[in-house]
GROMACS .gro file of C-alpha atoms in nm:
model
  283
    1MET     CA    1  -1.544   2.232   1.701
    2LYS     CA    2  -1.617   1.863   1.744
    3ILE     CA    3  -1.326   1.624   1.782
    4GLY     CA    4  -1.323   1.285   1.616
    5LEU     CA    5  -1.109   0.980   1.679
    6VAL     CA    6  -1.017   0.764   1.376
    7LEU     CA    7  -0.884   0.422   1.441
    8GLU     CA    8  -0.706   0.217   1.166
    9GLY     CA    9  -0.736  -0.163   1.167
   10GLY     CA   10  -0.451  -0.414   1.114
   11ALA     CA   11  -0.557  -0.744   1.274
   12MET     CA   12  -0.344  -0.829   1.574
   13ARG     CA   13  -0.098  -0.551   1.490
   14ALA     CA   14  -0.371  -0.317   1.609
   15ILE     CA   15  -0.311  -0.421   1.979
   16TYR     CA   16  -0.096  -0.110   1.947
   17THR     CA   17  -0.415   0.092   1.938
   18ALA     CA   18  -0.543  -0.078   2.256
   19GLY     CA   19  -0.234   0.054   2.434
   20VAL     CA   20  -0.304   0.405   2.309
   21LEU     CA   21  -0.664   0.390   2.414
   22ASP     CA   22  -0.589   0.255   2.762
   23VAL     CA   23  -0.382   0.570   2.813
   24PHE     CA   24  -0.669   0.782   2.685
   25MET     CA   25  -0.903   0.615   2.938
   26GLU     CA   26  -0.658   0.669   3.220
   27GLU     CA   27  -0.610   1.033   3.123
   28ASN     CA   28  -0.991   1.088   3.070
   29ILE     CA   29  -0.952   1.183   2.702
   30TRP     CA   30  -1.280   1.146   2.519
   31PRO     CA   31  -1.363   1.269   2.168
   32ASP     CA   32  -1.707   1.361   2.035
   33GLY     CA   33  -1.707   1.075   1.788
   34LEU     CA   34  -1.516   0.757   1.700
   35ILE     CA   35  -1.490   0.586   1.362
   36GLY     CA   36  -1.324   0.244   1.386
   37VAL     CA   37  -1.200   0.010   1.113
   38SER     CA   38  -1.177  -0.364   1.166
   39ALA     CA   39  -0.968  -0.427   1.479
   40GLY     CA   40  -0.974  -0.056   1.542
   41ALA     CA   41  -1.354  -0.066   1.579
   42ILE     CA   42  -1.319  -0.358   1.823
   43HIS     CA   43  -1.063  -0.178   2.043
   44GLY     CA   44  -1.272   0.137   2.015
   45SER     CA   45  -1.572  -0.039   2.160
   46VAL     CA   46  -1.372  -0.146   2.460
   47TYR     CA   47  -1.262   0.215   2.501
   48LEU     CA   48  -1.617   0.342   2.506
   49GLY     CA   49  -1.696   0.060   2.751
   50ASN     CA   50  -1.427   0.219   2.967
   51GLN     CA   51  -1.245  -0.110   3.044
   52PRO     CA   52  -0.875  -0.038   3.045
   53GLY     CA   53  -0.656  -0.346   3.032
   54ARG     CA   54  -0.931  -0.570   2.897
   55THR     CA   55  -0.799  -0.609   2.536
   56ILE     CA   56  -0.443  -0.700   2.617
   57ARG     CA   57  -0.565  -0.932   2.892
   58TYR     CA   58  -0.789  -1.144   2.664
   59TYR     CA   59  -0.543  -1.118   2.366
   60LYS     CA   60  -0.262  -1.272   2.575
   61LYS     CA   61  -0.483  -1.530   2.730
   62TYR     CA   62  -0.655  -1.649   2.405
   63CYS     CA   63  -0.410  -1.567   2.124
   64SER     CA   64  -0.312  -1.935   2.097
   65HIS     CA   65  -0.667  -2.066   2.136
   66LYS     CA   66  -0.779  -2.252   1.822
   67LYS     CA   67  -1.116  -2.075   1.815
   68PHE     CA   68  -0.977  -1.725   1.860
   69MET     CA   69  -0.790  -1.648   1.537
   70SER     CA   70  -0.641  -1.938   1.361
   71PHE     CA   71  -0.627  -2.160   1.050
   72TYR     CA   72  -0.818  -2.421   1.250
   73SER     CA   73  -1.112  -2.176   1.266
   74LEU     CA   74  -1.076  -2.097   0.898
   75LEU     CA   75  -1.089  -2.470   0.808
   76THR     CA   76  -1.376  -2.554   1.040
   77THR     CA   77  -1.590  -2.246   1.011
   78GLY     CA   78  -1.489  -2.069   0.692
   79SER     CA   79  -1.358  -1.767   0.881
   80ILE     CA   80  -1.015  -1.719   1.033
   81VAL     CA   81  -1.168  -1.547   1.345
   82GLY     CA   82  -1.406  -1.771   1.536
   83GLU     CA   83  -1.741  -1.593   1.534
   84GLN     CA   84  -1.907  -1.772   1.823
   85PHE     CA   85  -1.591  -1.755   2.037
   86CYS     CA   86  -1.483  -1.402   1.968
   87TYR     CA   87  -1.813  -1.223   1.932
   88HIS     CA   88  -2.027  -1.410   2.183
   89ASP     CA   89  -1.840  -1.635   2.421
   90LEU     CA   90  -1.567  -1.380   2.497
   91PRO     CA   91  -1.774  -1.062   2.554
   92ASP     CA   92  -2.070  -1.241   2.714
   93THR     CA   93  -1.892  -1.490   2.945
   94LEU     CA   94  -1.513  -1.531   2.931
   95ASP     CA   95  -1.416  -1.167   2.967
   96PRO     CA   96  -1.741  -0.976   2.992
   97PHE     CA   97  -1.784  -0.658   2.790
   98ASP     CA   98  -1.954  -0.365   2.964
   99TYR     CA   99  -2.247  -0.318   2.726
  100GLU     CA  100  -2.421  -0.080   2.972
  101THR     CA  101  -2.134   0.163   2.994
  102PHE     CA  102  -2.087   0.150   2.622
  103SER     CA  103  -2.453   0.233   2.561
  104LYS     CA  104  -2.431   0.533   2.793
  105SER     CA  105  -2.123   0.680   2.630
  106LYS     CA  106  -2.168   1.026   2.492
  107VAL     CA  107  -1.920   0.951   2.210
  108ASP     CA  108  -2.082   0.880   1.868
  109TYR     CA  109  -1.954   0.538   1.762
  110TYR     CA  110  -1.928   0.425   1.396
  111ILE     CA  111  -1.823   0.085   1.259
  112THR     CA  112  -1.680   0.086   0.909
  113CYS     CA  113  -1.778  -0.195   0.669
  114THR     CA  114  -1.749  -0.252   0.299
  115ASP     CA  115  -2.055  -0.336   0.087
  116LEU     CA  116  -1.965  -0.600  -0.161
  117GLU     CA  117  -2.230  -0.510  -0.419
  118SER     CA  118  -2.153  -0.134  -0.432
  119GLY     CA  119  -1.788  -0.154  -0.336
  120GLN     CA  120  -1.853   0.144  -0.103
  121ALA     CA  121  -1.784   0.197   0.261
  122VAL     CA  122  -2.072   0.172   0.514
  123TYR     CA  123  -2.046   0.364   0.839
  124HIS     CA  124  -2.289   0.206   1.088
  125LYS     CA  125  -2.364   0.417   1.398
  126THR     CA  126  -2.470   0.233   1.714
  127ASN     CA  127  -2.501   0.264   2.089
  128ASP     CA  128  -2.627  -0.093   2.127
  129LEU     CA  129  -2.336  -0.326   2.051
  130LYS     CA  130  -2.512  -0.638   2.161
  131LYS     CA  131  -2.779  -0.574   1.906
  132ASP     CA  132  -2.535  -0.468   1.638
  133MET     CA  133  -2.260  -0.723   1.703
  134ASP     CA  134  -2.293  -0.850   1.347
  135TYR     CA  135  -2.173  -0.516   1.222
  136LEU     CA  136  -1.864  -0.542   1.431
  137LEU     CA  137  -1.814  -0.896   1.296
  138ALA     CA  138  -1.866  -0.775   0.938
  139GLY     CA  139  -1.634  -0.476   0.976
  140ALA     CA  140  -1.352  -0.698   1.097
  141SER     CA  141  -1.406  -0.987   0.847
  142MET     CA  142  -1.090  -0.981   0.638
  143PRO     CA  143  -1.116  -1.058   0.268
  144TYR     CA  144  -1.018  -1.407   0.147
  145VAL     CA  145  -1.021  -1.560   0.505
  146SER     CA  146  -1.372  -1.470   0.620
  147LYS     CA  147  -1.731  -1.549   0.529
  148ILE     CA  148  -1.940  -1.270   0.389
  149VAL     CA  149  -2.173  -1.126   0.657
  150GLU     CA  150  -2.527  -1.050   0.546
  151ILE     CA  151  -2.721  -0.781   0.741
  152GLY     CA  152  -3.045  -0.628   0.628
  153GLY     CA  153  -3.005  -0.745   0.273
  154LYS     CA  154  -2.648  -0.610   0.249
  155LYS     CA  155  -2.341  -0.829   0.200
  156LEU     CA  156  -2.056  -0.690   0.409
  157LEU     CA  157  -1.685  -0.744   0.482
  158ASP     CA  158  -1.386  -0.562   0.632
  159GLY     CA  159  -1.426  -0.184   0.627
  160GLY     CA  160  -1.059  -0.141   0.555
  161VAL     CA  161  -1.120  -0.250   0.192
  162ALA     CA  162  -1.320   0.062   0.106
  163ASP     CA  163  -1.182   0.305   0.371
  164SER     CA  164  -0.885   0.191   0.571
  165ILE     CA  165  -0.839   0.529   0.744
  166PRO     CA  166  -1.175   0.714   0.735
  167ILE     CA  167  -1.044   1.067   0.798
  168GLU     CA  168  -1.255   1.221   0.520
  169ALA     CA  169  -1.566   1.038   0.641
  170ALA     CA  170  -1.504   1.187   0.989
  171ARG     CA  171  -1.474   1.530   0.844
  172ARG     CA  172  -1.793   1.494   0.646
  173MET     CA  173  -1.972   1.392   0.968
  174GLY     CA  174  -1.870   1.725   1.120
  175PHE     CA  175  -1.565   1.638   1.315
  176GLY     CA  176  -1.346   1.933   1.223
  177LYS     CA  177  -1.044   1.811   1.428
  178ASN     CA  178  -0.946   1.449   1.447
  179ILE     CA  179  -0.708   1.231   1.640
  180VAL     CA  180  -0.582   0.955   1.406
  181VAL     CA  181  -0.431   0.637   1.539
  182LEU     CA  182  -0.238   0.443   1.273
  183THR     CA  183  -0.088   0.097   1.312
  184GLN     CA  184   0.197   0.126   1.062
  185PRO     CA  185   0.511   0.335   1.126
  186LYS     CA  186   0.601   0.647   0.935
  187GLY     CA  187   0.707   0.570   0.579
  188TYR     CA  188   0.492   0.262   0.527
  189THR     CA  189   0.351   0.213   0.177
  190LYS     CA  190   0.073  -0.036   0.100
  191LYS     CA  191   0.135  -0.273  -0.190
  192PRO     CA  192  -0.115  -0.380  -0.457
  193GLN     CA  193  -0.346  -0.681  -0.421
  194ASN     CA  194  -0.315  -0.988  -0.642
  195PRO     CA  195  -0.578  -0.931  -0.917
  196LYS     CA  196  -0.608  -1.301  -1.001
  197LEU     CA  197  -0.685  -1.386  -0.633
  198ALA     CA  198  -0.937  -1.108  -0.606
  199LYS     CA  199  -1.117  -1.214  -0.919
  200LEU     CA  200  -1.112  -1.581  -0.815
  201PHE     CA  201  -1.270  -1.512  -0.474
  202TYR     CA  202  -1.513  -1.229  -0.559
  203ARG     CA  203  -1.600  -1.276  -0.929
  204LYS     CA  204  -1.967  -1.222  -0.839
  205TYR     CA  205  -1.888  -0.870  -0.704
  206PRO     CA  206  -1.707  -0.671  -0.969
  207ARG     CA  207  -1.736  -0.339  -0.780
  208PHE     CA  208  -1.586  -0.493  -0.472
  209ILE     CA  209  -1.298  -0.634  -0.686
  210GLU     CA  210  -1.237  -0.279  -0.824
  211THR     CA  211  -1.230  -0.137  -0.472
  212LEU     CA  212  -1.000  -0.411  -0.351
  213LEU     CA  213  -0.760  -0.364  -0.642
  214HIS     CA  214  -0.749   0.016  -0.587
  215ARG     CA  215  -0.711  -0.016  -0.205
  216HIS     CA  216  -0.339   0.048  -0.201
  217THR     CA  217  -0.369   0.364  -0.409
  218VAL     CA  218  -0.651   0.501  -0.190
  219TYR     CA  219  -0.458   0.405   0.128
  220ASN     CA  220  -0.134   0.575   0.022
  221GLU     CA  221  -0.314   0.884  -0.095
  222THR     CA  222  -0.499   0.897   0.240
  223LEU     CA  223  -0.161   0.890   0.422
  224ARG     CA  224  -0.046   1.188   0.215
  225ARG     CA  225  -0.374   1.367   0.296
  226ILE     CA  226  -0.333   1.303   0.666
  227ASP     CA  227   0.019   1.454   0.648
  228GLU     CA  228  -0.135   1.770   0.495
  229LEU     CA  229  -0.405   1.788   0.762
  230GLU     CA  230  -0.145   1.726   1.035
  231GLN     CA  231   0.071   2.018   0.908
  232ALA     CA  232  -0.242   2.235   0.908
  233GLY     CA  233  -0.319   2.143   1.266
  234GLU     CA  234  -0.647   1.969   1.177
  235VAL     CA  235  -0.540   1.622   1.278
  236PHE     CA  236  -0.315   1.482   1.552
  237VAL     CA  237  -0.146   1.157   1.455
  238ILE     CA  238  -0.027   0.881   1.679
  239ARG     CA  239   0.156   0.593   1.499
  240PRO     CA  240   0.413   0.323   1.599
  241SER     CA  241   0.748   0.484   1.665
  242LYS     CA  242   0.910   0.168   1.545
  243ASP     CA  243   0.820  -0.155   1.359
  244LEU     CA  244   0.804  -0.456   1.584
  245GLN     CA  245   0.714  -0.684   1.296
  246ILE     CA  246   0.396  -0.810   1.461
  247LYS     CA  247   0.218  -1.079   1.251
  248ARG     CA  248  -0.145  -1.035   1.150
  249ILE     CA  249  -0.204  -1.365   1.336
  250GLU     CA  250   0.036  -1.334   1.629
  251LYS     CA  251   0.059  -1.631   1.871
  252ASP     CA  252   0.335  -1.500   2.102
  253PRO     CA  253   0.191  -1.324   2.410
  254GLN     CA  254   0.523  -1.148   2.475
  255ARG     CA  255   0.523  -0.994   2.128
  256LEU     CA  256   0.165  -0.883   2.173
  257GLN     CA  257   0.260  -0.728   2.509
  258ALA     CA  258   0.553  -0.546   2.342
  259GLN     CA  259   0.329  -0.402   2.068
  260TYR     CA  260   0.073  -0.295   2.335
  261ASN     CA  261   0.354  -0.142   2.544
  262LEU     CA  262   0.468   0.056   2.238
  263GLY     CA  263   0.119   0.198   2.202
  264ARG     CA  264   0.114   0.302   2.561
  265ALA     CA  265   0.466   0.458   2.541
  266ASP     CA  266   0.387   0.649   2.220
  267ALA     CA  267   0.064   0.777   2.367
  268MET     CA  268   0.233   0.888   2.688
  269ALA     CA  269   0.504   1.067   2.486
  270ALA     CA  270   0.237   1.243   2.280
  271LEU     CA  271   0.018   1.347   2.576
  272PRO     CA  272   0.160   1.703   2.638
  273ALA     CA  273   0.124   1.793   2.273
  274LEU     CA  274  -0.212   1.620   2.241
  275LYS     CA  275  -0.365   1.799   2.538
  276LYS     CA  276  -0.238   2.131   2.413
  277TRP     CA  277  -0.382   2.052   2.061
  278ILE     CA  278  -0.722   1.955   2.209
  279LYS     CA  279  -0.742   2.297   2.391
  280GLN     CA  280  -0.646   2.496   2.086
  281PRO     CA  281  -0.918   2.718   1.932
  282ASN     CA  282  -1.077   2.623   1.612
  283VAL     CA  283  -0.834   2.579   1.327
   0.00000   0.00000   0.00000
């Protein structure tokens, strides 16, 4: 049975996931497929590039840079995350991404985006991240604070709007067992969006508005579904063991390090059970 890895997003809070994935790299844990959402897709790409330590290194170095993730970038470019800096300067020059290792990975890699016109999730498969960098940009472009990304005639934004935790997508793709890395602690419940704000920003895209306004319901139902699958032995969940109150735009390197360390610690604590679960026969 094929094993999938599902990575939730969460902006800079998802540095937790980078800590988990660094442990996976060190322990040589590789699934058959990976579906990432927003920051989860970004950290997942570094994982398949097999570059432990890279994400926390550049997060700490550039978290306060005005072109990384800031209101300066929002005001000057229309997106809170600097496209040129984060998706070109960083991986190509400042902290080079290993495109070659990524392309040779045997793990199927999917980036989750949301199509504004249909309101549906798009799962883009690639083994050439340099060519498909715009999909990674689109999948991590948060509503309200990001420009719409147009690719091949489609208008795309953050995959978390349509499918924040794509466990059912992974199952449809044939991954019968899935490791799910969440970025909120047990007991978290997502709150509704502001309908007036959604309609103000996206009045041209009624289906996207509908998806946005139902996001919390779908998210909370997905968490309940994951609990069921976990009890059935079909998923293995790793989530923050405590809430460090990391901001979506976190400027404190020490707080980022603490969130990353929590991811590492939770992954290390889960390792014995995870390795046993991986070896178990088909559920």
